[in-house]
Protein backbone atom coordinates (compact mmCIF):
# COMPACT_ATOMS: atom_id res chain seq x y z
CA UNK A 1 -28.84 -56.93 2.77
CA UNK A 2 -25.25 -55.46 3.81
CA UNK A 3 -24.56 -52.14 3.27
CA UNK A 4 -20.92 -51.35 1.74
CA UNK A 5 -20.15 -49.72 4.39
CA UNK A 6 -20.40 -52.96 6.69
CA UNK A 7 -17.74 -54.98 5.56
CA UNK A 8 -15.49 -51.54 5.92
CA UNK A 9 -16.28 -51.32 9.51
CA UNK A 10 -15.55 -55.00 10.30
CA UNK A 11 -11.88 -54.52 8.54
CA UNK A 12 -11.25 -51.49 10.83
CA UNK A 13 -12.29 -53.34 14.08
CA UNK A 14 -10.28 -56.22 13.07
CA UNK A 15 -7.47 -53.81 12.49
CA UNK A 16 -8.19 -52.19 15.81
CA UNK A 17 -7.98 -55.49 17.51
CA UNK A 18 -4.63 -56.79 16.21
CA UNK A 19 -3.01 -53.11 16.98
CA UNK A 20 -4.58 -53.52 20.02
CA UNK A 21 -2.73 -57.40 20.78
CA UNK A 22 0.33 -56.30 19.37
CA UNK A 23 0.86 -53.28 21.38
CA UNK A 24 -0.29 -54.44 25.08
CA UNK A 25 0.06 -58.47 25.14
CA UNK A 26 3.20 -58.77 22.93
CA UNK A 27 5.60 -56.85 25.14
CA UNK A 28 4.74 -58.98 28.00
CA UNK A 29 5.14 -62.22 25.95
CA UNK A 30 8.01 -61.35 25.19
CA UNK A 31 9.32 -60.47 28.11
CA UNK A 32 7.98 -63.83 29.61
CA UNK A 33 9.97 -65.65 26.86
CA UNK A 34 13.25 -63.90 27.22
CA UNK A 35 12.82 -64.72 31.45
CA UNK A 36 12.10 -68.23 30.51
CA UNK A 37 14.78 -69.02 27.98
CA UNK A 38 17.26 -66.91 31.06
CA UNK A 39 15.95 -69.47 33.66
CA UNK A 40 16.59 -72.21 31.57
CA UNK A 41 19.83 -71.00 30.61
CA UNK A 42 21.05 -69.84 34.18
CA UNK A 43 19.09 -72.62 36.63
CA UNK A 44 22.14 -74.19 37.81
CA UNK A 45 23.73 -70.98 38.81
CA UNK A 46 20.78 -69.34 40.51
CA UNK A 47 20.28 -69.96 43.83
CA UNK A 48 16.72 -70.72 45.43
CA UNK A 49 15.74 -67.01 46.15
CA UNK A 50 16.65 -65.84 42.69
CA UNK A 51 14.84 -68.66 40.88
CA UNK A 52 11.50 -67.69 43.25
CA UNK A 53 11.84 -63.86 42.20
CA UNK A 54 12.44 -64.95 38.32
CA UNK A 55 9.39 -67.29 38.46
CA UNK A 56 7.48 -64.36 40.56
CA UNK A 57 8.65 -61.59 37.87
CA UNK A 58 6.59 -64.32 35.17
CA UNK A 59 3.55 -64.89 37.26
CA UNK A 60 3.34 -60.86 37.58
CA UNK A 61 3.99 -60.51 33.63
CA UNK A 62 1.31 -62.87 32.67
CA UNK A 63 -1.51 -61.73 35.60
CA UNK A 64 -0.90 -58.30 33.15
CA UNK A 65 -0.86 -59.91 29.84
CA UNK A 66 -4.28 -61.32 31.05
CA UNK A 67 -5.74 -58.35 32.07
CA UNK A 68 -4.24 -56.60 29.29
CA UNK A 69 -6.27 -59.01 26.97
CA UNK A 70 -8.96 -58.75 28.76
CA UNK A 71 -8.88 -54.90 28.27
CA UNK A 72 -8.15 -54.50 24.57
CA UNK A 73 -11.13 -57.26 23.91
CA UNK A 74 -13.54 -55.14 25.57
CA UNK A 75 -11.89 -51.53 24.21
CA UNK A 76 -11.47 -50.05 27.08
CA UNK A 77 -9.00 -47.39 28.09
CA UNK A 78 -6.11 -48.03 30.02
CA UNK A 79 -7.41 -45.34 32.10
CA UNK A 80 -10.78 -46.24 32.56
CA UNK A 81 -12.48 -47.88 35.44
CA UNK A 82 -9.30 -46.79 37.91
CA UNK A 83 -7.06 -47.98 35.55
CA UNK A 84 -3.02 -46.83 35.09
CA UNK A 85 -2.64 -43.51 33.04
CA UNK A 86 -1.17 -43.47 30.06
CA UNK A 87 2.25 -42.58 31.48
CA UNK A 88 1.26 -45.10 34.27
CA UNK A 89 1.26 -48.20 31.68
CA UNK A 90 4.35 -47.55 30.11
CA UNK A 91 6.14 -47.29 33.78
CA UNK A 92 4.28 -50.85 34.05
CA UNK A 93 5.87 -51.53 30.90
CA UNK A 94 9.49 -50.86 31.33
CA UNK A 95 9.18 -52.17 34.78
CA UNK A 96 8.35 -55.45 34.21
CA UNK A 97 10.79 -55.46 31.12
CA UNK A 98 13.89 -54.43 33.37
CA UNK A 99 12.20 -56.88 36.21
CA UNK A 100 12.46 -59.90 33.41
CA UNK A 101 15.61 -59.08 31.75
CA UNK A 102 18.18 -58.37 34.06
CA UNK A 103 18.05 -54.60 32.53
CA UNK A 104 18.27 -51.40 34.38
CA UNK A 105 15.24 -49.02 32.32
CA UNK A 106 15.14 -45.15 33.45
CA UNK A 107 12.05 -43.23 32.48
CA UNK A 108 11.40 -39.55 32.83
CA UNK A 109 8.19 -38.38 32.14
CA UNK A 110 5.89 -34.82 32.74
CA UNK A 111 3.39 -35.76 35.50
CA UNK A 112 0.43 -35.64 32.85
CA UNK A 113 0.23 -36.95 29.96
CA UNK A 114 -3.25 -35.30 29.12
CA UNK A 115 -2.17 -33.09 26.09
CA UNK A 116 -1.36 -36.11 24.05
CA UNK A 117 -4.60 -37.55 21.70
CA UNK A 118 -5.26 -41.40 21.17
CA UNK A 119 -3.32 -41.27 18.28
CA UNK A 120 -0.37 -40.14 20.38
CA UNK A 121 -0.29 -42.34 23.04
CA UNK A 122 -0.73 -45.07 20.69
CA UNK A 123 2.22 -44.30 18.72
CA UNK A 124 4.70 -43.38 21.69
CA UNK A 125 3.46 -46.86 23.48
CA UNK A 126 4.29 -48.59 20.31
CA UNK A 127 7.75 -47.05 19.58
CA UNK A 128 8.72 -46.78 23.19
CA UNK A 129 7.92 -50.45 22.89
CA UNK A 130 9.79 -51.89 20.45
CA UNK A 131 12.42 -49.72 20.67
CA UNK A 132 13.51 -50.88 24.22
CA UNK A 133 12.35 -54.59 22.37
CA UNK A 134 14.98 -54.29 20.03
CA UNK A 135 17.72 -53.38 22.69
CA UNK A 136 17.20 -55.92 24.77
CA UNK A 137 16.73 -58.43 22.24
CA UNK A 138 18.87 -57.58 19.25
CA UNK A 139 21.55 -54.92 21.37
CA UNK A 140 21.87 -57.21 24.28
CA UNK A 141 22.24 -53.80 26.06
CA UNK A 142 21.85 -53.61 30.19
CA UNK A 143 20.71 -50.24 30.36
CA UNK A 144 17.93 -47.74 28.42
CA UNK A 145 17.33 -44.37 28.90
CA UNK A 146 13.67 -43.18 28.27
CA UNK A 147 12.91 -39.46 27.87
CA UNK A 148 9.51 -37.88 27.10
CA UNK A 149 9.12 -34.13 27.38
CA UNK A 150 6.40 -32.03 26.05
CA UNK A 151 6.37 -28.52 25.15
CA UNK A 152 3.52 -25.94 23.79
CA UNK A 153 3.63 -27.07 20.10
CA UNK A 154 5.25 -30.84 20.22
CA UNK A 155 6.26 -33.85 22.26
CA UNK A 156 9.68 -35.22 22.07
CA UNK A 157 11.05 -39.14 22.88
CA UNK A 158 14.52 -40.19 23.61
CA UNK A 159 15.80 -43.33 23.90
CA UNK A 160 18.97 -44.44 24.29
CA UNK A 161 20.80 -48.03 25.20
CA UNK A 162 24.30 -49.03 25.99
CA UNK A 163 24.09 -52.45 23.54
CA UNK A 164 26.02 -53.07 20.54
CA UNK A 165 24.10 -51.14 18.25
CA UNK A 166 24.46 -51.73 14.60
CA UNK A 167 25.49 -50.28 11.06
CA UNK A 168 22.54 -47.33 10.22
CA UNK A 169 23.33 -48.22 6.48
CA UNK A 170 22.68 -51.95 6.28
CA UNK A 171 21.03 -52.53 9.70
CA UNK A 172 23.52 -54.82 10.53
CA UNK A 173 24.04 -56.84 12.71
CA UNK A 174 20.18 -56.97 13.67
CA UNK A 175 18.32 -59.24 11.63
CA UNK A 176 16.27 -58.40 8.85
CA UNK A 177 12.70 -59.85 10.58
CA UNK A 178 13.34 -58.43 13.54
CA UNK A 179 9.87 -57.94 14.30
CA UNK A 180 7.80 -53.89 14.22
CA UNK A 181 10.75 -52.72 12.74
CA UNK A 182 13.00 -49.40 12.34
CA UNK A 183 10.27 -48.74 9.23
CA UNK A 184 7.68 -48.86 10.46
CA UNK A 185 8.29 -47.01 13.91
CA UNK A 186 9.59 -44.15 11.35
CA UNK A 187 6.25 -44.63 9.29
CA UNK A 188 4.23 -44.06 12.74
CA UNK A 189 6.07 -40.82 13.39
CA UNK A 190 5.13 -39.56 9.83
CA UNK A 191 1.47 -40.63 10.00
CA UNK A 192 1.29 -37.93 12.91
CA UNK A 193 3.16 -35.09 10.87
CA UNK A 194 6.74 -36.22 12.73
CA UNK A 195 9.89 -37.71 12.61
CA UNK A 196 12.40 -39.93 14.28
CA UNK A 197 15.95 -40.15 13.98
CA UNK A 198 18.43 -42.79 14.73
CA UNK A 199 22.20 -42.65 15.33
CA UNK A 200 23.52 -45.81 15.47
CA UNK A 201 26.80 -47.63 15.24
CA UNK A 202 28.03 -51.14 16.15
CA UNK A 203 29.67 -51.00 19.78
CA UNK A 204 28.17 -47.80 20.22
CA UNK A 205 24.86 -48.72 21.43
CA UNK A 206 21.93 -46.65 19.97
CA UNK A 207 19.91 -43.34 20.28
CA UNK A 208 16.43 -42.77 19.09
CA UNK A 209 14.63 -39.23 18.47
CA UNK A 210 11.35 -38.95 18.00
CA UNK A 211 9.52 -35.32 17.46
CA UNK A 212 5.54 -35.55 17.06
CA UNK A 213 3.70 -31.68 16.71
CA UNK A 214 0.99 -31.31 19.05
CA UNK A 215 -2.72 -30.56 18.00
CA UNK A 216 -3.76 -27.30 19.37
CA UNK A 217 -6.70 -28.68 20.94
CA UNK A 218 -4.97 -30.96 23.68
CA UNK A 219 -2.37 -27.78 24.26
CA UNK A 220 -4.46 -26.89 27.89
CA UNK A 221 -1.66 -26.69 30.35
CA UNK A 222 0.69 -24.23 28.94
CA UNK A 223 5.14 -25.68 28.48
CA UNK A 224 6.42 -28.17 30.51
């Protein structure tokens, strides 16, 4: 006979799963889509080298979407078995996302990121993610700054793109499904006792600010 508990546990691992899909695979998708659809667009003004390094940039996305599948299947860590750091995959991240969209991406980064939990990196990944999403897709921007700096009591993220940004009051011109959303990236701030702020206007491209505190027991290394 099943326990109550049972049926619990199964929802959780389910929910582990899809955050799990959503976060690692979908950026790459994505970013494979948006290269395709440029291809397509573009294939009679590329010349022969720049159609090889667009199909190369695709190959390279999806050899990490795989593995990427591969790893959130099993639960590993991204820094298990040899694997990138934490800091490490989202470099992988914004690379191949500049690589496939014609975008220049700047990150700047501490050297470790081991004072941030699970929790942490989870949420950063997934804001960081569909932050620089949205201004590619939605701010047709061609450049995004990236900013993570930690200090003794919290961890800060800035980003900031050069695209046409949009109206903070009615989140115009984006569209309303336009995917994780401004909501809920706000919502993951404030499940870890943060915030983030947006300043935003249309032709002005847009800023994001997000402040998480930091638990005590991952503060080992002193301020950045």
């Amino acid at each position: 006979m099943q326990s109550g508990l049972e049926p619990y546990v199964l929802f959780e691992e389910r929910h582990r799963i899809a955050e799990e899909l959503h976060d690692r695979i979908g950026p790459h998708l994505f970013g494979i889509a948006c290269a395709v659809h440029s291809a397509q667009q573009d294939v009679d003004c590329m010349t022969d080298e720049q159609l090889r390094e667009q199909l190369r940039a695709i190959q390279e996305s999806a050899i990490a979407a795989s593995r990427e599948l591969r790893a959130a299947i099993y639960g590993l860590s991204l820094s298990e078995k040899g694997g990138l750091s934490w800091i490490g995959s989202v470099e992988s991240l914004l690379a191949t996302q500049a690589r496939l969209n014609g975008v220049r991406i700047r990150f700047r980064a501490p050297d470790s990121d081991r004072r941030l939990s699970v929790h942490h990196q989870k949420a950063l990944y997934r804001i960081i993610s569909e932050a620089v999403g949205n201004a590619i897709r939605h701010g047709a921007c061609t450049i995004v700054e990236v900013k993570l700096t930690m200090r003794r009591s919290a961890v800060t993220l800035r980003i900031s793109d050069n695209g046409t940004g949009f109206d903070e009051r009615t989140g115009q011109p984006r569209p309303k499904n336009s995917g994780f959303g401004l909501g809920n990236m706000k919502a993951l701030a404030s499940s870890l006792g943060g915030n983030l702020q947006i300043d935003s206007s249309i032709g002005e491209g847009t800023r994001i600010v997000v402040r998480l505190p930091l638990d005590e027991a991952h503060d080992g290394t002193g301020p950045n």
